[in-house]
Coordinates of C-alpha atoms and ligand atoms in Angstrom, one line a residue:
M1 CA -0.1 -0.1 0.0
I2 CA 1.0 3.5 -1.1
K3 CA 1.9 5.9 2.0
G4 CA 4.2 8.3 0.7
V5 CA 5.4 9.7 -2.7
I6 CA 8.8 11.7 -3.0
F7 CA 9.2 13.9 -5.6
D8 CA 12.2 15.5 -7.2
L9 CA 11.9 18.8 -8.0
D10 CA 13.6 20.2 -11.6
G11 CA 12.1 18.3 -14.1
V12 CA 9.0 16.9 -12.1
L13 CA 7.2 20.0 -10.1
L14 CA 9.2 22.8 -11.8
F15 CA 11.3 23.2 -14.6
T16 CA 14.9 25.3 -14.0
D17 CA 16.4 23.0 -16.3
K18 CA 17.4 26.2 -18.6
Y19 CA 18.5 28.5 -16.1
H20 CA 20.9 25.6 -15.3
Y21 CA 21.7 25.7 -19.0
M22 CA 22.4 29.2 -19.5
A23 CA 24.4 29.4 -15.9
W24 CA 26.5 26.6 -17.0
K25 CA 26.8 27.5 -21.1
T26 CA 28.4 31.2 -19.6
L27 CA 31.2 29.1 -17.8
A28 CA 32.0 26.6 -20.7
D29 CA 31.9 29.9 -22.9
K30 CA 34.2 31.8 -20.8
L31 CA 36.5 28.5 -20.8
D32 CA 36.1 27.5 -24.4
I33 CA 34.7 24.1 -23.7
P34 CA 32.0 22.9 -25.9
F35 CA 28.6 22.7 -24.4
D36 CA 25.1 21.9 -25.7
E37 CA 21.6 20.8 -24.5
K38 CA 22.9 17.2 -25.3
V39 CA 25.8 17.7 -22.3
N40 CA 22.9 19.4 -20.6
N41 CA 20.9 16.6 -20.5
R42 CA 23.9 14.8 -18.9
L43 CA 23.6 16.7 -15.9
R44 CA 19.9 15.8 -14.7
G45 CA 19.7 15.1 -11.0
V46 CA 23.5 15.3 -11.0
S47 CA 24.9 17.3 -8.0
R48 CA 26.8 20.2 -8.9
M49 CA 30.2 19.3 -8.5
D50 CA 29.9 16.3 -10.2
S51 CA 28.3 18.5 -13.2
L52 CA 31.4 20.2 -13.5
N53 CA 33.1 17.1 -13.8
I54 CA 31.3 15.8 -16.5
I55 CA 31.5 19.6 -18.1
L56 CA 35.1 19.7 -17.6
S57 CA 35.8 16.2 -19.3
Y58 CA 35.3 18.2 -22.5
S59 CA 38.1 20.0 -21.8
N60 CA 42.1 19.3 -22.5
Q61 CA 43.2 21.2 -19.2
T62 CA 42.6 19.7 -16.1
F63 CA 41.8 22.1 -12.7
S64 CA 42.9 22.2 -9.4
E65 CA 40.1 21.7 -6.7
A66 CA 40.3 25.2 -5.4
E67 CA 39.8 26.3 -9.1
K68 CA 36.6 24.0 -9.6
E69 CA 35.0 25.1 -6.2
V70 CA 35.1 28.7 -7.6
M71 CA 34.1 27.7 -11.3
A72 CA 31.1 25.7 -9.1
E73 CA 30.6 28.8 -7.1
E74 CA 30.2 31.3 -10.0
K75 CA 27.8 29.3 -12.2
N76 CA 25.9 28.7 -8.9
E77 CA 25.5 32.6 -8.4
L78 CA 24.7 33.2 -11.8
Y79 CA 21.8 30.2 -11.4
R80 CA 20.6 32.0 -8.3
E81 CA 20.3 35.1 -10.1
Y82 CA 17.2 33.7 -12.3
L83 CA 15.9 31.5 -9.6
R84 CA 15.5 34.6 -7.9
K85 CA 13.4 36.0 -10.5
M86 CA 10.7 32.8 -10.1
T87 CA 7.5 33.5 -8.8
P88 CA 4.2 30.9 -7.9
A89 CA 3.4 31.4 -11.0
D90 CA 6.3 29.0 -12.5
V91 CA 4.8 26.3 -10.9
S92 CA 1.3 24.9 -13.1
D93 CA -2.2 24.4 -12.0
E94 CA -2.0 20.8 -12.7
T95 CA 0.9 20.3 -10.6
R96 CA -0.5 22.2 -7.6
S97 CA -4.0 20.2 -8.1
V98 CA -2.0 16.8 -8.2
L99 CA -0.5 17.8 -4.8
V100 CA -3.5 19.0 -2.8
K101 CA -5.4 16.2 -4.4
L102 CA -2.8 13.4 -3.0
R103 CA -3.0 15.2 0.1
D104 CA -6.3 15.0 0.4
K105 CA -6.5 10.7 0.3
G106 CA -4.0 10.7 3.4
I107 CA -0.8 10.7 1.2
K108 CA 2.2 11.8 3.0
L109 CA 4.3 14.3 0.3
A110 CA 8.6 14.8 0.3
I111 CA 10.7 16.2 -2.0
G112 CA 13.9 14.2 -2.6
S113 CA 15.9 16.7 -4.8
S114 CA 19.7 16.7 -5.7
S115 CA 19.9 20.9 -5.3
K116 CA 21.0 22.5 -2.3
N117 CA 19.0 25.7 -3.9
T118 CA 15.8 23.9 -2.9
P119 CA 14.5 25.7 -0.2
L120 CA 15.1 28.9 -2.0
I121 CA 13.5 27.6 -4.9
L122 CA 10.2 26.2 -2.7
E123 CA 10.4 29.7 -1.3
K124 CA 9.9 31.5 -4.5
T125 CA 7.5 29.9 -5.8
D126 CA 5.5 29.1 -2.8
M127 CA 5.8 25.1 -3.0
A128 CA 7.0 24.3 0.7
K129 CA 3.4 24.3 2.2
Y130 CA 2.3 20.8 0.3
F131 CA 5.4 19.0 1.6
H132 CA 5.6 17.0 4.7
A133 CA 9.3 16.5 4.6
V134 CA 12.3 17.9 2.2
S135 CA 14.9 15.4 1.7
D136 CA 17.6 17.7 -0.7
G137 CA 21.3 18.6 -1.7
N138 CA 21.9 20.0 1.8
N139 CA 21.5 16.9 3.9
I140 CA 23.1 14.1 1.6
T141 CA 27.0 13.0 1.5
R142 CA 26.3 11.0 -2.1
S143 CA 24.0 12.5 -5.2
K144 CA 22.2 10.2 -7.6
P145 CA 22.3 7.9 -8.6
D146 CA 23.0 6.8 -4.7
P147 CA 19.8 6.3 -3.5
E148 CA 20.6 8.4 -0.1
V149 CA 18.4 11.8 -1.0
F150 CA 15.2 9.3 -0.9
L151 CA 16.4 7.2 1.7
K152 CA 16.6 10.0 4.1
A153 CA 13.1 11.7 2.7
A154 CA 11.1 8.3 3.2
E155 CA 13.1 7.9 7.0
Y156 CA 11.6 11.5 7.5
L157 CA 8.2 10.7 6.6
N158 CA 8.6 7.5 8.7
F159 CA 7.7 4.9 5.6
K160 CA 9.8 2.1 4.5
P161 CA 10.9 2.5 0.7
C162 CA 8.4 -0.1 -0.5
E163 CA 5.2 1.9 0.8
C164 CA 6.5 5.4 -1.5
I165 CA 6.6 6.0 -4.7
V166 CA 9.4 8.1 -6.1
V167 CA 9.1 10.6 -9.5
E168 CA 11.7 11.3 -11.5
D169 CA 12.5 12.9 -14.5
A170 CA 16.4 11.5 -14.5
E171 CA 18.0 8.3 -15.2
A172 CA 20.1 9.2 -12.5
G173 CA 17.1 9.5 -10.2
I174 CA 15.1 6.5 -11.3
D175 CA 18.3 3.8 -10.4
A176 CA 18.7 5.7 -7.6
G177 CA 14.9 5.1 -6.8
N178 CA 14.9 1.0 -7.8
D179 CA 18.4 0.7 -6.3
G180 CA 16.5 2.3 -2.7
G181 CA 13.6 -0.4 -3.0
F182 CA 11.1 2.4 -4.1
I183 CA 8.5 2.4 -6.8
T184 CA 9.6 4.3 -9.6
V185 CA 7.5 6.3 -11.7
G186 CA 9.3 8.1 -14.4
I187 CA 8.3 11.5 -16.6
G188 CA 10.0 13.7 -19.0
C189 CA 13.5 12.3 -19.7
A190 CA 12.7 9.1 -17.6
E191 CA 9.4 8.1 -18.9
Y192 CA 11.2 6.7 -22.3
Y193 CA 14.1 5.0 -19.6
D194 CA 13.9 1.4 -19.1
K195 CA 14.4 1.0 -16.0
T196 CA 11.2 3.0 -14.9
K197 CA 8.8 0.6 -13.2
K198 CA 5.8 2.8 -14.1
P199 CA 6.5 5.9 -17.0
I200 CA 3.9 8.5 -17.1
K201 CA 2.9 11.6 -19.4
R202 CA 1.4 14.2 -17.1
L203 CA 1.9 14.6 -13.5
A204 CA -2.4 14.0 -13.2
E205 CA -1.6 10.5 -14.2
L206 CA -0.1 10.1 -10.6
L207 CA -3.6 9.9 -9.2
K208 CA -4.4 6.6 -11.3
L209 CA -1.6 4.9 -9.6
I210 CA -2.6 5.7 -6.1
Ligands
LIG301 P1 22.3 22.7 -6.9 P2 16.6 17.8 -8.7 C1 19.2 18.6 -9.5 O1 17.8 18.8 -9.2 C2 19.4 19.0 -11.4 O2 18.3 18.4 -11.9 C3 20.5 19.1 -11.8 O3 20.9 19.5 -13.3 C4 21.8 20.1 -10.9 O4 23.0 20.3 -11.2 C5 21.2 19.4 -9.2 O5 19.3 19.5 -8.9 C6 21.9 19.9 -8.4 O6 21.9 21.7 -8.2 O7 23.6 23.8 -8.0 O8 21.2 24.0 -7.4 O9 22.9 22.3 -6.0 O10 16.5 17.3 -10.4 O11 17.5 16.9 -8.3 O12 15.5 18.1 -8.3
LIG302 MG1 15.0 16.0 -11.8

């Protein structure tokens, strides 16, 4: 029996991938590293530092850890400039209605995001009010595909993984959910991933699964 739903944030409840793209692109252009949508897709659900390492793998140069810290900070500042302009209108009515309906059914809801910027995003979009627990990049030591972020979310909700659904848009997130023993629902890019247990096209389809 399903008692909880753990939502990935970016790519599932709202879309900040365009902001990640623009911020990484600014940095990559400065370093003269090729960067396009295809590379950007590889960064979905992946932590900031792991994302930077993927981008730098397209360069012939090597960089020290200290240089990488500066680059990651620079990218994050650009990204946060975009985030600060977000408003509640950046979340669709369909998404809000699904969250309210799940809560009305007695289902407990959590966030399971790799992003350290989750608190800012939830605040700007007025989304915190729907969730009983938040597990994000600030409370984990290992990023997706490690299941830590979802296991922590289930622990905060006080449920076993098998009692929870994980909703994800990234392959790394689906791998993390499967590895942790959750029922994985894939949307967006993850709808077509062969390891996704239950693919959906729209978030509203989630209501039929519970
Ligand atoms: P930050 P999610 C992930 O969010 C993004 O998909 C990924 O592109 C990003 O690198 C990661 O958060 C870390 O974000 O730099 O804000 O800590 O999909 O797990 O909600
Ligand atoms: Mg995501």
